[in-house]
Amino acid sequence: MLRTEERQRLARERREEREKQHAAKETQILEKERKAKLQYEKQLEERQRKLKEMKQKEEQRRAAVEEKRKQKIEEEKERYEAVLHRTLERNQRLETRQKRWSWGGSVTPDSESKTASKRSPSTANLKQAEAAVSKRLSSSAALLNASDRTRRSQLSPLDSSVISRLLAPTQASLARSKSAATLSAD
C-alpha cells in the first residue's frame, strides 16, 4: 500500500510539474505575442510618421514649384509689357520723326503759314525737285506696269496680285527717293 501511495504521489508531482511547465510555456508564448504586437504597432506608427513627413515634404516641394512657376509667369508678363512699351515708344518716335522729315507729312494750315516765313529761298527749288522726282517715279512705274502686264496675263490671279504688291513702291521708298533727289539738287 505504501508503494501505491508513493506511486500516486510521484505521479501527482509529475503531473503538477508538467502543468507548471505548460503554464510557463503559455505565459512565454503570451509574452512573445504581446512583444510582437507592440513591435508591430511601433513599426506601423513609424511608417505612418514617415509617410506623413514625406507628404509634407512633397506638399512643400509642390508649393515651391508652384511659386516658382507663378514668379516666372509674372516675370514673363513684366518682360512682355516692357517690350510692348518699348515697341510702342519706338513706333511713336518713328511716327513723329516721319511726320517731321517726310515730304507728305500732315501739315496743318497754321503750321504751313508759320513755317513759310522761316523757309529759305531754296524751298522753292526743293518743291521743283520733288515734282521732278514724282514725275520720274510715276513714268518708271507706268513703264514697269506696261511691260509686266503681258507677263502677268500668263500668271495665276494670286501670283499676279502678289507681284503687283511687291512692285508697288512704298511710302518709305518714295520718301527716300525724294530726299535723295533733294539732296542731289542742293
PDB file of N, CA and C in Angstrom, residues 108-164:
ATOM      1  N   THR A 108      -0.676 121.205 -90.967  1.00  0.00           N
ATOM      2  CA  THR A 108      -1.891 121.998 -90.798  1.00  0.00           C
ATOM      3  C   THR A 108      -1.687 123.350 -91.459  1.00  0.00           C
ATOM      4  N   PRO A 109      -2.773 124.041 -91.806  1.00  0.00           N
ATOM      5  CA  PRO A 109      -2.628 125.356 -92.462  1.00  0.00           C
ATOM      6  C   PRO A 109      -1.882 126.353 -91.584  1.00  0.00           C
ATOM      7  N   ASP A 110      -2.104 126.291 -90.265  1.00  0.00           N
ATOM      8  CA  ASP A 110      -1.409 127.233 -89.374  1.00  0.00           C
ATOM      9  C   ASP A 110       0.093 126.985 -89.404  1.00  0.00           C
ATOM     10  N   SER A 111       0.475 125.710 -89.313  1.00  0.00           N
ATOM     11  CA  SER A 111       1.905 125.401 -89.301  1.00  0.00           C
ATOM     12  C   SER A 111       2.522 125.722 -90.657  1.00  0.00           C
ATOM     13  N   GLU A 112       1.747 125.592 -91.727  1.00  0.00           N
ATOM     14  CA  GLU A 112       2.229 125.934 -93.075  1.00  0.00           C
ATOM     15  C   GLU A 112       2.583 127.414 -93.134  1.00  0.00           C
ATOM     16  N   SER A 113       1.693 128.264 -92.612  1.00  0.00           N
ATOM     17  CA  SER A 113       1.957 129.705 -92.687  1.00  0.00           C
ATOM     18  C   SER A 113       3.095 130.102 -91.761  1.00  0.00           C
ATOM     19  N   LYS A 114       3.217 129.400 -90.601  1.00  0.00           N
ATOM     20  CA  LYS A 114       4.310 129.733 -89.679  1.00  0.00           C
ATOM     21  C   LYS A 114       5.653 129.329 -90.261  1.00  0.00           C
ATOM     22  N   THR A 115       5.681 128.133 -90.876  1.00  0.00           N
ATOM     23  CA  THR A 115       6.948 127.654 -91.414  1.00  0.00           C
ATOM     24  C   THR A 115       7.288 128.339 -92.731  1.00  0.00           C
ATOM     25  N   ALA A 116       6.315 128.864 -93.445  1.00  0.00           N
ATOM     26  CA  ALA A 116       6.584 129.515 -94.730  1.00  0.00           C
ATOM     27  C   ALA A 116       7.463 130.739 -94.531  1.00  0.00           C
ATOM     28  N   SER A 117       7.276 131.437 -93.426  1.00  0.00           N
ATOM     29  CA  SER A 117       8.083 132.630 -93.182  1.00  0.00           C
ATOM     30  C   SER A 117       9.519 132.241 -92.837  1.00  0.00           C
ATOM     31  N   LYS A 118       9.687 131.035 -92.244  1.00  0.00           N
ATOM     32  CA  LYS A 118      11.025 130.604 -91.843  1.00  0.00           C
ATOM     33  C   LYS A 118      11.771 129.964 -93.005  1.00  0.00           C
ATOM     34  N   ARG A 119      11.097 129.646 -94.080  1.00  0.00           N
ATOM     35  CA  ARG A 119      11.737 128.938 -95.189  1.00  0.00           C
ATOM     36  C   ARG A 119      12.716 129.847 -95.919  1.00  0.00           C
ATOM     37  N   SER A 120      13.743 129.190 -96.420  1.00  0.00           N
ATOM     38  CA  SER A 120      14.728 129.917 -97.219  1.00  0.00           C
ATOM     39  C   SER A 120      14.308 129.851 -98.689  1.00  0.00           C
ATOM     40  N   PRO A 121      14.946 130.602 -99.543  1.00  0.00           N
ATOM     41  CA  PRO A 121      14.582 130.575-100.959  1.00  0.00           C
ATOM     42  C   PRO A 121      14.789 129.208-101.601  1.00  0.00           C
ATOM     43  N   SER A 122      15.570 128.334-100.971  1.00  0.00           N
ATOM     44  CA  SER A 122      15.842 127.034-101.598  1.00  0.00           C
ATOM     45  C   SER A 122      14.647 126.090-101.490  1.00  0.00           C
ATOM     46  N   THR A 123      13.628 126.434-100.704  1.00  0.00           N
ATOM     47  CA  THR A 123      12.474 125.541-100.590  1.00  0.00           C
ATOM     48  C   THR A 123      11.705 125.479-101.894  1.00  0.00           C
ATOM     49  N   ALA A 124      11.718 126.537-102.630  1.00  0.00           N
ATOM     50  CA  ALA A 124      11.073 126.504-103.948  1.00  0.00           C
ATOM     51  C   ALA A 124      11.798 125.495-104.841  1.00  0.00           C
ATOM     52  N   ASN A 125      13.133 125.489-104.744  1.00  0.00           N
ATOM     53  CA  ASN A 125      13.916 124.507-105.509  1.00  0.00           C
ATOM     54  C   ASN A 125      13.575 123.088-105.063  1.00  0.00           C
ATOM     55  N   LEU A 126      13.380 122.923-103.758  1.00  0.00           N
ATOM     56  CA  LEU A 126      13.043 121.602-103.238  1.00  0.00           C
ATOM     57  C   LEU A 126      11.713 121.127-103.802  1.00  0.00           C
ATOM     58  N   LYS A 127      10.740 122.042-103.853  1.00  0.00           N
ATOM     59  CA  LYS A 127       9.431 121.665-104.385  1.00  0.00           C
ATOM     60  C   LYS A 127       9.534 121.282-105.851  1.00  0.00           C
ATOM     61  N   GLN A 128      10.359 122.012-106.601  1.00  0.00           N
ATOM     62  CA  GLN A 128      10.542 121.677-108.005  1.00  0.00           C
ATOM     63  C   GLN A 128      11.206 120.309-108.152  1.00  0.00           C
ATOM     64  N   ALA A 129      12.192 120.046-107.297  1.00  0.00           N
ATOM     65  CA  ALA A 129      12.888 118.750-107.344  1.00  0.00           C
ATOM     66  C   ALA A 129      11.926 117.631-106.985  1.00  0.00           C
ATOM     67  N   GLU A 130      11.063 117.914-106.022  1.00  0.00           N
ATOM     68  CA  GLU A 130      10.080 116.908-105.611  1.00  0.00           C
ATOM     69  C   GLU A 130       9.136 116.576-106.763  1.00  0.00           C
ATOM     70  N   ALA A 131       8.693 117.591-107.460  1.00  0.00           N
ATOM     71  CA  ALA A 131       7.800 117.363-108.591  1.00  0.00           C
ATOM     72  C   ALA A 131       8.511 116.545-109.675  1.00  0.00           C
ATOM     73  N   ALA A 132       9.779 116.836-109.895  1.00  0.00           N
ATOM     74  CA  ALA A 132      10.537 116.110-110.917  1.00  0.00           C
ATOM     75  C   ALA A 132      10.701 114.639-110.527  1.00  0.00           C
ATOM     76  N   VAL A 133      10.988 114.402-109.263  1.00  0.00           N
ATOM     77  CA  VAL A 133      11.170 113.016-108.796  1.00  0.00           C
ATOM     78  C   VAL A 133       9.864 112.260-108.912  1.00  0.00           C
ATOM     79  N   SER A 134       8.759 112.887-108.507  1.00  0.00           N
ATOM     80  CA  SER A 134       7.481 112.174-108.573  1.00  0.00           C
ATOM     81  C   SER A 134       7.105 111.877-110.025  1.00  0.00           C
ATOM     82  N   LYS A 135       7.467 112.799-110.969  1.00  0.00           N
ATOM     83  CA  LYS A 135       7.200 112.534-112.390  1.00  0.00           C
ATOM     84  C   LYS A 135       8.005 111.328-112.854  1.00  0.00           C
ATOM     85  N   ARG A 136       9.297 111.298-112.474  1.00  0.00           N
ATOM     86  CA  ARG A 136      10.155 110.178-112.870  1.00  0.00           C
ATOM     87  C   ARG A 136       9.621 108.861-112.331  1.00  0.00           C
ATOM     88  N   LEU A 137       9.235 108.900-111.038  1.00  0.00           N
ATOM     89  CA  LEU A 137       8.733 107.673-110.410  1.00  0.00           C
ATOM     90  C   LEU A 137       7.452 107.187-111.079  1.00  0.00           C
ATOM     91  N   SER A 138       6.541 108.120-111.374  1.00  0.00           N
ATOM     92  CA  SER A 138       5.286 107.700-111.994  1.00  0.00           C
ATOM     93  C   SER A 138       5.519 107.177-113.405  1.00  0.00           C
ATOM     94  N   SER A 139       6.454 107.805-114.139  1.00  0.00           N
ATOM     95  CA  SER A 139       6.711 107.326-115.507  1.00  0.00           C
ATOM     96  C   SER A 139       7.389 105.962-115.479  1.00  0.00           C
ATOM     97  N   SER A 140       8.335 105.749-114.515  1.00  0.00           N
ATOM     98  CA  SER A 140       9.000 104.438-114.452  1.00  0.00           C
ATOM     99  C   SER A 140       8.016 103.373-113.981  1.00  0.00           C
ATOM    100  N   ALA A 141       7.112 103.743-113.115  1.00  0.00           N
ATOM    101  CA  ALA A 141       6.099 102.786-112.676  1.00  0.00           C
ATOM    102  C   ALA A 141       5.170 102.434-113.824  1.00  0.00           C
ATOM    103  N   ALA A 142       4.832 103.434-114.659  1.00  0.00           N
ATOM    104  CA  ALA A 142       3.970 103.167-115.810  1.00  0.00           C
ATOM    105  C   ALA A 142       4.670 102.225-116.780  1.00  0.00           C
ATOM    106  N   LEU A 143       5.970 102.430-117.020  1.00  0.00           N
ATOM    107  CA  LEU A 143       6.718 101.546-117.908  1.00  0.00           C
ATOM    108  C   LEU A 143       6.756 100.124-117.358  1.00  0.00           C
ATOM    109  N   LEU A 144       7.007 100.018-116.056  1.00  0.00           N
ATOM    110  CA  LEU A 144       7.045  98.690-115.433  1.00  0.00           C
ATOM    111  C   LEU A 144       5.693  98.007-115.547  1.00  0.00           C
ATOM    112  N   ASN A 145       4.637  98.775-115.316  1.00  0.00           N
ATOM    113  CA  ASN A 145       3.295  98.208-115.386  1.00  0.00           C
ATOM    114  C   ASN A 145       2.977  97.723-116.796  1.00  0.00           C
ATOM    115  N   ALA A 146       3.361  98.495-117.796  1.00  0.00           N
ATOM    116  CA  ALA A 146       3.047  98.117-119.176  1.00  0.00           C
ATOM    117  C   ALA A 146       3.778  96.834-119.565  1.00  0.00           C
ATOM    118  N   SER A 147       5.078  96.751-119.211  1.00  0.00           N
ATOM    119  CA  SER A 147       5.822  95.551-119.604  1.00  0.00           C
ATOM    120  C   SER A 147       5.413  94.345-118.777  1.00  0.00           C
ATOM    121  N   ASP A 148       4.999  94.577-117.569  1.00  0.00           N
ATOM    122  CA  ASP A 148       4.622  93.466-116.688  1.00  0.00           C
ATOM    123  C   ASP A 148       3.223  92.948-116.975  1.00  0.00           C
ATOM    124  N   ARG A 149       2.384  93.767-117.568  1.00  0.00           N
ATOM    125  CA  ARG A 149       1.008  93.323-117.831  1.00  0.00           C
ATOM    126  C   ARG A 149       0.990  92.095-118.739  1.00  0.00           C
ATOM    127  N   THR A 150       1.897  92.098-119.719  1.00  0.00           N
ATOM    128  CA  THR A 150       1.928  90.958-120.631  1.00  0.00           C
ATOM    129  C   THR A 150       2.376  89.698-119.901  1.00  0.00           C
ATOM    130  N   ARG A 151       3.366  89.856-119.005  1.00  0.00           N
ATOM    131  CA  ARG A 151       3.833  88.691-118.244  1.00  0.00           C
ATOM    132  C   ARG A 151       2.771  88.233-117.249  1.00  0.00           C
ATOM    133  N   ARG A 152       2.090  89.176-116.617  1.00  0.00           N
ATOM    134  CA  ARG A 152       1.108  88.838-115.577  1.00  0.00           C
ATOM    135  C   ARG A 152      -0.129  88.164-116.154  1.00  0.00           C
ATOM    136  N   SER A 153      -0.406  88.411-117.416  1.00  0.00           N
ATOM    137  CA  SER A 153      -1.581  87.773-118.004  1.00  0.00           C
ATOM    138  C   SER A 153      -1.392  86.261-118.065  1.00  0.00           C
ATOM    139  N   GLN A 154      -0.124  85.799-118.057  1.00  0.00           N
ATOM    140  CA  GLN A 154       0.153  84.359-118.095  1.00  0.00           C
ATOM    141  C   GLN A 154       0.151  83.745-116.697  1.00  0.00           C
ATOM    142  N   LEU A 155       0.201  84.568-115.637  1.00  0.00           N
ATOM    143  CA  LEU A 155       0.260  84.059-114.255  1.00  0.00           C
ATOM    144  C   LEU A 155      -1.138  83.877-113.685  1.00  0.00           C
ATOM    145  N   SER A 156      -1.184  83.151-112.587  1.00  0.00           N
ATOM    146  CA  SER A 156      -2.469  82.989-111.897  1.00  0.00           C
ATOM    147  C   SER A 156      -2.839  84.296-111.203  1.00  0.00           C
ATOM    148  N   PRO A 157      -4.121  84.496-110.873  1.00  0.00           N
ATOM    149  CA  PRO A 157      -4.534  85.757-110.229  1.00  0.00           C
ATOM    150  C   PRO A 157      -3.815  85.989-108.904  1.00  0.00           C
ATOM    151  N   LEU A 158      -3.588  84.932-108.132  1.00  0.00           N
ATOM    152  CA  LEU A 158      -2.905  85.079-106.843  1.00  0.00           C
ATOM    153  C   LEU A 158      -1.476  85.543-107.038  1.00  0.00           C
ATOM    154  N   ASP A 159      -0.763  84.914-107.995  1.00  0.00           N
ATOM    155  CA  ASP A 159       0.618  85.295-108.262  1.00  0.00           C
ATOM    156  C   ASP A 159       0.705  86.725-108.774  1.00  0.00           C
ATOM    157  N   SER A 160      -0.224  87.092-109.643  1.00  0.00           N
ATOM    158  CA  SER A 160      -0.166  88.450-110.195  1.00  0.00           C
ATOM    159  C   SER A 160      -0.453  89.493-109.118  1.00  0.00           C
ATOM    160  N   SER A 161      -1.345  89.176-108.180  1.00  0.00           N
ATOM    161  CA  SER A 161      -1.609  90.164-107.116  1.00  0.00           C
ATOM    162  C   SER A 161      -0.405  90.293-106.199  1.00  0.00           C
ATOM    163  N   VAL A 162       0.282  89.186-105.920  1.00  0.00           N
ATOM    164  CA  VAL A 162       1.490  89.241-105.089  1.00  0.00           C
ATOM    165  C   VAL A 162       2.565  90.056-105.777  1.00  0.00           C
ATOM    166  N   ILE A 163       2.743  89.827-107.079  1.00  0.00           N
ATOM    167  CA  ILE A 163       3.776  90.544-107.831  1.00  0.00           C
ATOM    168  C   ILE A 163       3.451  92.028-107.897  1.00  0.00           C
ATOM    169  N   SER A 164       2.177  92.380-108.130  1.00  0.00           N
ATOM    170  CA  SER A 164       1.827  93.805-108.209  1.00  0.00           C
ATOM    171  C   SER A 164       2.055  94.498-106.872  1.00  0.00           C
TER     172      SER A 164
END
